[in-house]
């Protein structure tokens, strides 16, 4: 894995419909909070990694140059990482490898998105293969609807059981968002509300779907020597895993998604995780849709294939369950896409350093974060711990 890498600073904006600030101001807000949290100054930074969705959604090409001043990065090396939904975890991996390889000692990672000034669904529809798939996919809900149905059919899971489990997840995460000061959607919903919400793309209903959010997240990655020098509470990177698959949606098995399975295995091997449900204390699973969250539980070995709905309904992944998942409210309640994967990493850092506030999981020492992206094509994992 190269040199040990720690994370000593986290900054998030308040996420939501942020028409009160311009896009650069939004980025600056997260960056300044990361510096405040770490106690560092911009002069301490060796380089900056940033990322967003593709430029057509931003309305700005080469965003890393456009936001250089807001990121306090003028005069420093800047690298842009861009993998659609998984951009945030890709940024974290890039910053990690930059430090682990010895190329830098202190790296600022920044993910950001102002979705209310772009057109996310137009972007996600037009990135698909143009001659056949574009007509069927119709944005993210179309992709994940097909994936959900493939998974349910594969394991013969009764429709009513899946519907109940998805509603349970939606209620849990919407309740959890009230304990997260940065979360976007804060509404109380019941199981009946979720099950009777209008259909977006069968079987996905409105309260199974993530919002359109503006927001940014920044983090500071450091070498062991710098962590010792700065003397801040540190989350240590214990394992990373990443896998990509074919661009054409129909060319890989999305029911038991091997890209997600292998990314998790790579990270588990590095971190010494043998029994994920027992060895992990908390997880931030990328969950833009309730049905997809259950599929990931199975890919990551949290339960047997086809067993996720039963475990969900038993409360295994609730905040007080055996393995709490997305106590921040997750993507389901906050989704500024270019930042979303980095927020997952940030939330695990807050958990293992005991700084998660009202949504803190007691005694959390080891945590998994995940993001998925591309054309339902990439999966990235990062595991952090409270001890080196």
C-alpha positions as a printed Julia matrix, in Angstrom:
388×3 Matrix{Float64}:
   0.0     0.0     0.0
   2.99    2.37    0.09
   3.51    4.86    2.91
   0.88    5.16    5.67
  -1.67    7.89    4.9
  -3.86    9.74    7.37
  -6.74   12.21    7.08
  -6.69   15.16    9.48
  -9.2    17.68    8.16
 -12.81   17.51    6.93
 -15.01   20.32    5.67
 -18.55   20.18    4.31
 -20.97   22.84    3.21
 -24.55   22.81    4.26
 -26.04   20.89    1.35
 -29.3    21.7    -0.39
 -30.59   24.29   -2.83
 -27.81   26.84   -2.28
 -28.96   29.79   -4.35
 -27.52   32.04   -1.64
 -23.98   31.53   -2.95
 -22.22   31.38   -6.33
 -20.52   28.13   -7.3
 -16.96   29.27   -6.36
 -18.24   30.51   -3.01
 -19.72   27.06   -2.35
 -16.36   25.43   -3.02
 -14.53   27.95   -0.85
 -16.93   27.27    2.05
 -15.93   23.59    2.22
 -12.22   24.26    1.72
 -12.05   26.85    4.51
 -13.83   24.45    6.88
 -11.27   21.73    6.12
  -8.46   24.15    6.94
 -10.26   25.21   10.12
 -10.78   21.57   11.14
  -7.12   20.65   10.5
  -5.49   23.82   11.77
  -3.45   24.01    8.55
  -2.89   26.96    6.22
  -2.99   26.88    2.4
   0.8    27.22    2.42
   1.02   23.77    4.09
  -0.56   22.06    1.04
   1.66   20.36   -1.59
  -1.06   19.77   -4.18
  -4.81   19.7    -4.83
  -7.09   17.02   -6.32
 -10.59   18.07   -7.32
 -13.52   16.66   -9.22
 -17.08   17.13  -10.48
 -19.49   15.54  -12.91
 -18.62   15.89  -16.64
 -18.19   19.46  -17.9
 -21.52   19.55  -19.8
 -23.32   19.42  -16.44
 -21.1    22.08  -14.9
 -21.47   24.57  -17.73
 -17.74   25.17  -17.22
 -14.85   23.3   -18.84
 -11.68   22.55  -16.85
 -13.34   23.26  -13.51
 -10.13   22.62  -11.58
  -8.68   25.81  -13.11
 -11.93   27.78  -12.75
 -12.05   27.01   -9.01
  -8.28   27.28   -8.33
  -8.67   30.47   -6.31
 -11.61   29.09   -4.3
  -9.56   25.97   -3.5
  -6.59   28.11   -2.36
  -4.62   26.24   -5.03
  -3.06   29.01   -7.11
   0.61   28.19   -7.76
   0.23   24.54   -6.68
  -0.1    21.33   -8.72
  -3.79   20.62   -9.43
  -5.17   17.33  -10.73
  -8.78   16.71  -11.78
 -10.47   13.32  -11.29
 -13.86   12.72  -12.93
 -15.79    9.39  -12.91
 -19.44   10.55  -12.68
 -21.15    9.27   -9.5
 -17.95    7.74   -8.12
 -16.0    10.98   -8.6
 -15.78   11.6    -4.86
 -14.2     8.27   -3.95
 -11.94    8.6    -7.01
 -10.75   11.95   -5.66
 -10.03   10.32   -2.29
  -8.12    7.49   -3.96
  -6.08    9.94   -6.04
  -5.14   11.99   -2.98
  -4.32    8.78   -1.09
  -2.01    7.46   -3.81
  -0.36   10.86   -4.18
   0.71   10.71   -0.53
   1.25    6.93   -0.3
   3.61    7.02   -3.29
   5.76    9.75   -1.76
   4.92   12.32   -4.44
   3.48   14.64   -1.8
   3.12   14.89    1.99
  -0.04   17.0     2.27
  -2.84   16.89   -0.33
  -6.16   18.74   -0.35
  -9.04   16.77   -1.93
 -12.14   18.71   -3.04
 -15.41   17.47   -4.56
 -18.23   19.81   -5.49
 -21.44   20.18   -7.47
 -24.09   22.83   -7.98
 -26.76   20.59   -9.44
 -29.52   23.19   -9.33
 -27.63   25.17  -11.99
 -27.13   22.16  -14.28
 -29.17   19.33  -15.79
 -28.15   16.06  -14.16
 -30.62   13.78  -15.93
 -29.76   15.18  -19.35
 -26.1    14.49  -18.61
 -26.7    10.98  -17.31
 -28.91   10.12  -20.25
 -26.55   11.36  -22.93
 -23.44    9.65  -21.53
 -25.08    6.31  -22.38
 -24.36    4.44  -25.62
 -26.26    6.46  -28.27
 -27.59    3.92  -30.79
 -29.42    1.42  -28.58
 -29.27    2.09  -24.84
 -29.98    5.81  -24.69
 -33.63    5.21  -25.63
 -34.18    2.74  -22.77
 -32.08    4.15  -19.96
 -33.68    7.6   -19.64
 -31.49    8.9   -16.83
 -30.3     7.32  -13.6
 -33.68    5.92  -12.43
 -33.96    3.84  -15.59
 -30.55    2.25  -15.05
 -31.16    1.41  -11.42
 -34.68    0.17  -12.06
 -33.3    -2.43  -14.46
 -30.54   -3.36  -12.01
 -33.04   -3.73   -9.16
 -35.3    -5.99  -11.22
 -32.36   -8.14  -12.34
 -31.33   -8.63   -8.7
 -34.85   -9.45   -7.49
 -35.43  -11.9   -10.32
 -32.05  -13.59   -9.79
 -32.78  -14.51   -6.18
 -36.55  -14.91   -6.42
 -37.24  -12.32   -3.74
 -40.99  -11.64   -3.29
 -41.99   -8.18   -4.48
 -43.81   -7.35   -1.26
 -40.74   -8.18    0.87
 -38.44   -6.01   -1.23
 -40.97   -3.18   -1.16
 -41.19   -3.34    2.65
 -37.4    -3.44    3.03
 -36.93   -0.47    0.68
 -39.51    1.5     2.64
 -37.72    0.61    5.9
 -34.45    1.98    4.49
 -36.14    5.18    3.32
 -37.73    5.82    6.73
 -34.46    5.11    8.59
 -32.34    7.4     6.43
 -34.84   10.27    6.37
 -34.98   10.11   10.17
 -31.16    9.98   10.36
 -30.82   13.15    8.27
 -32.28   15.19   11.16
 -29.13   14.35   13.18
 -26.77   15.48   10.4
 -26.33   19.29   10.33
 -25.19   19.22    6.68
 -27.93   16.96    5.22
 -30.25   18.3     2.5
 -33.62   16.55    2.76
 -35.09   16.55    6.24
 -38.62   15.19    6.19
 -40.48   12.69    8.4
 -41.93    9.84    6.36
 -43.75    6.63    7.23
 -43.64    3.21    5.62
 -47.0     3.94    4.01
 -45.75    7.28    2.66
 -42.87    5.52    0.89
 -44.96    2.61   -0.39
 -47.66    4.9    -1.77
 -45.38    7.58   -3.25
 -45.72    8.03   -6.99
 -43.8     5.66   -9.24
 -40.74    7.17  -10.94
 -39.57    4.08  -12.82
 -40.96    0.75  -11.61
 -40.22   -0.43   -8.91
 -38.62    2.85   -7.83
 -40.93    5.38   -6.14
 -40.28    9.03   -5.3
 -39.14    8.4    -1.71
 -36.71    5.72   -2.92
 -34.79    8.39   -4.86
 -31.98   10.79   -3.87
 -32.42   14.56   -4.23
 -30.77   17.16   -6.46
 -28.33   18.95   -4.14
 -25.78   21.73   -4.21
 -22.76   21.14   -2.0
 -19.04   20.61   -1.58
 -16.69   18.57    0.56
 -12.97   18.96    1.26
 -10.47   16.73    3.07
  -6.75   16.84    3.85
  -4.59   13.73    3.39
  -1.16   13.61    5.06
   1.87   11.35    5.42
   2.67    9.79    8.8
   5.46   12.27    9.47
   3.19   15.22    8.77
   0.42   13.74   10.9
   2.89   13.48   13.76
   4.1    17.04   13.15
   0.6    18.57   13.03
  -0.57   16.56   16.05
  -4.25   16.41   15.04
  -6.67   13.56   15.58
  -6.11   11.31   12.56
  -8.12    8.73   10.63
  -5.79    6.23    8.94
  -6.46    4.72    5.53
  -6.47    0.95    6.08
  -7.57   -0.29    2.65
  -8.62    0.87   -0.8
 -10.25   -1.02   -3.66
 -11.45    0.01   -7.12
 -12.88   -1.8   -10.11
 -14.23   -0.72  -13.5
 -16.39   -2.64  -15.95
 -17.53   -2.39  -19.55
 -19.16    0.82  -20.73
 -22.05   -1.07  -22.38
 -24.62   -1.59  -19.6
 -25.72   -5.06  -20.72
 -22.23   -6.57  -20.87
 -21.82   -7.35  -17.18
 -23.82   -9.01  -14.42
 -25.4    -6.31  -12.29
 -27.39   -8.71  -10.09
 -24.29   -9.82   -8.17
 -22.08   -6.98   -9.33
 -18.53   -8.32   -9.66
 -16.99   -4.85   -9.84
 -18.41   -4.05   -6.4
 -17.52   -7.51   -5.04
 -13.9    -7.27   -6.19
 -13.41   -3.66   -5.07
 -14.55   -4.64   -1.58
 -12.33   -7.74   -1.56
  -9.26   -5.69   -2.47
  -9.93   -3.23    0.35
 -10.74   -6.01    2.85
  -7.49   -7.86    2.05
  -5.46   -4.7     2.68
  -7.33   -3.85    5.88
  -7.38   -7.41    7.24
 -11.18   -7.58    7.21
 -12.36  -11.22    7.36
 -15.98  -10.84    8.47
 -17.27   -7.44    7.29
 -20.45   -7.43    9.38
 -18.41   -8.14   12.51
 -15.13   -6.34   11.76
 -16.64   -3.04   10.56
 -18.28   -0.67   13.05
 -20.11    1.51   10.54
 -20.47    1.89    6.75
 -21.39    4.7     4.39
 -22.74    2.83    1.36
 -23.52    4.79   -1.8
 -27.29    4.66   -1.91
 -28.93    6.99   -4.44
 -31.8     4.44   -4.57
 -33.08    2.26   -1.73
 -33.15   -0.92   -3.82
 -29.54   -0.5    -4.87
 -28.38   -0.16   -1.25
 -29.57   -3.7    -0.54
 -27.74   -5.02   -3.58
 -24.51   -3.47   -2.27
 -24.97   -5.07    1.17
 -24.73   -8.4    -0.6
 -21.79   -7.44   -2.85
 -19.82   -6.3     0.22
 -20.45   -9.52    2.15
 -22.68   -7.9     4.78
 -25.14  -10.77    4.12
 -25.72  -13.66    1.75
 -26.88  -13.02   -1.86
 -30.65  -12.52   -1.85
 -30.68  -12.11    1.94
 -30.54   -8.32    2.24
 -34.3    -7.63    2.54
 -34.65  -10.02    5.5
 -31.64   -8.46    7.26
 -32.95   -4.95    6.61
 -36.34   -5.8     8.09
 -34.62   -7.28   11.17
 -32.87   -3.92   11.72
 -29.34   -5.3    11.15
 -28.25   -2.12    9.32
 -30.19    0.43   11.4
 -28.31    2.98   13.52
 -28.59    0.67   16.54
 -28.16   -2.52   14.52
 -25.18   -4.84   14.23
 -23.63   -2.86   11.36
 -25.06    0.68   11.12
 -25.17    1.85    7.5
 -25.46    5.49    6.42
 -26.15    7.08    9.81
 -25.63   10.43    8.05
 -28.8     9.85    6.02
 -26.64    8.88    3.05
 -27.02    9.78   -0.6
 -30.76    9.26   -0.25
 -30.95   12.57    1.63
 -27.96   14.49    0.16
 -26.56   14.22   -3.35
 -24.26   16.91   -4.81
 -22.87   14.26   -7.18
 -19.24   15.4    -7.59
 -18.94   15.61   -3.81
 -21.19   12.71   -2.82
 -18.53    9.96   -2.8
 -16.1    12.18   -0.9
 -18.84   12.91    1.66
 -19.09    9.15    2.25
 -15.35    9.07    3.06
 -15.64   12.23    5.18
 -18.48   10.75    7.21
 -16.41    7.65    8.03
 -13.5     9.89    9.07
 -15.84   11.79   11.4
 -17.04    8.46   12.85
 -13.61    6.95   13.64
 -12.31   10.25   15.07
 -15.41   10.64   17.27
 -16.5    13.89   15.61
 -19.82   12.84   14.04
 -21.96   14.66   16.59
 -25.55   13.49   16.98
 -25.13   10.73   14.4
 -21.97    9.32   16.02
 -21.88    5.53   16.31
 -20.49    4.75   19.79
 -16.94    3.3    19.84
 -16.61    3.31   16.04
 -13.02    2.39   15.16
 -13.22    0.91   11.65
 -15.46    2.21    8.87
 -16.13    1.55    5.18
 -17.06    4.14    2.56
 -18.17    3.43   -1.0
 -19.23    5.14   -4.19
 -20.42    3.92   -7.57
 -20.32    5.71  -10.91
 -19.64    5.82  -14.64
 -22.46    4.26  -16.65
 -23.23    1.93  -13.71
 -19.64    0.86  -14.24
 -17.2     1.87  -11.46
 -17.01    0.96   -7.77
 -14.58    2.38   -5.22
 -14.05    1.52   -1.55
 -11.99    3.15    1.2
 -11.66    1.75    4.73
 -10.43    4.01    7.53
  -9.52    3.26   11.12
  -8.79    5.15   14.3
  -5.39    3.46   14.71
  -2.46    3.09   12.34
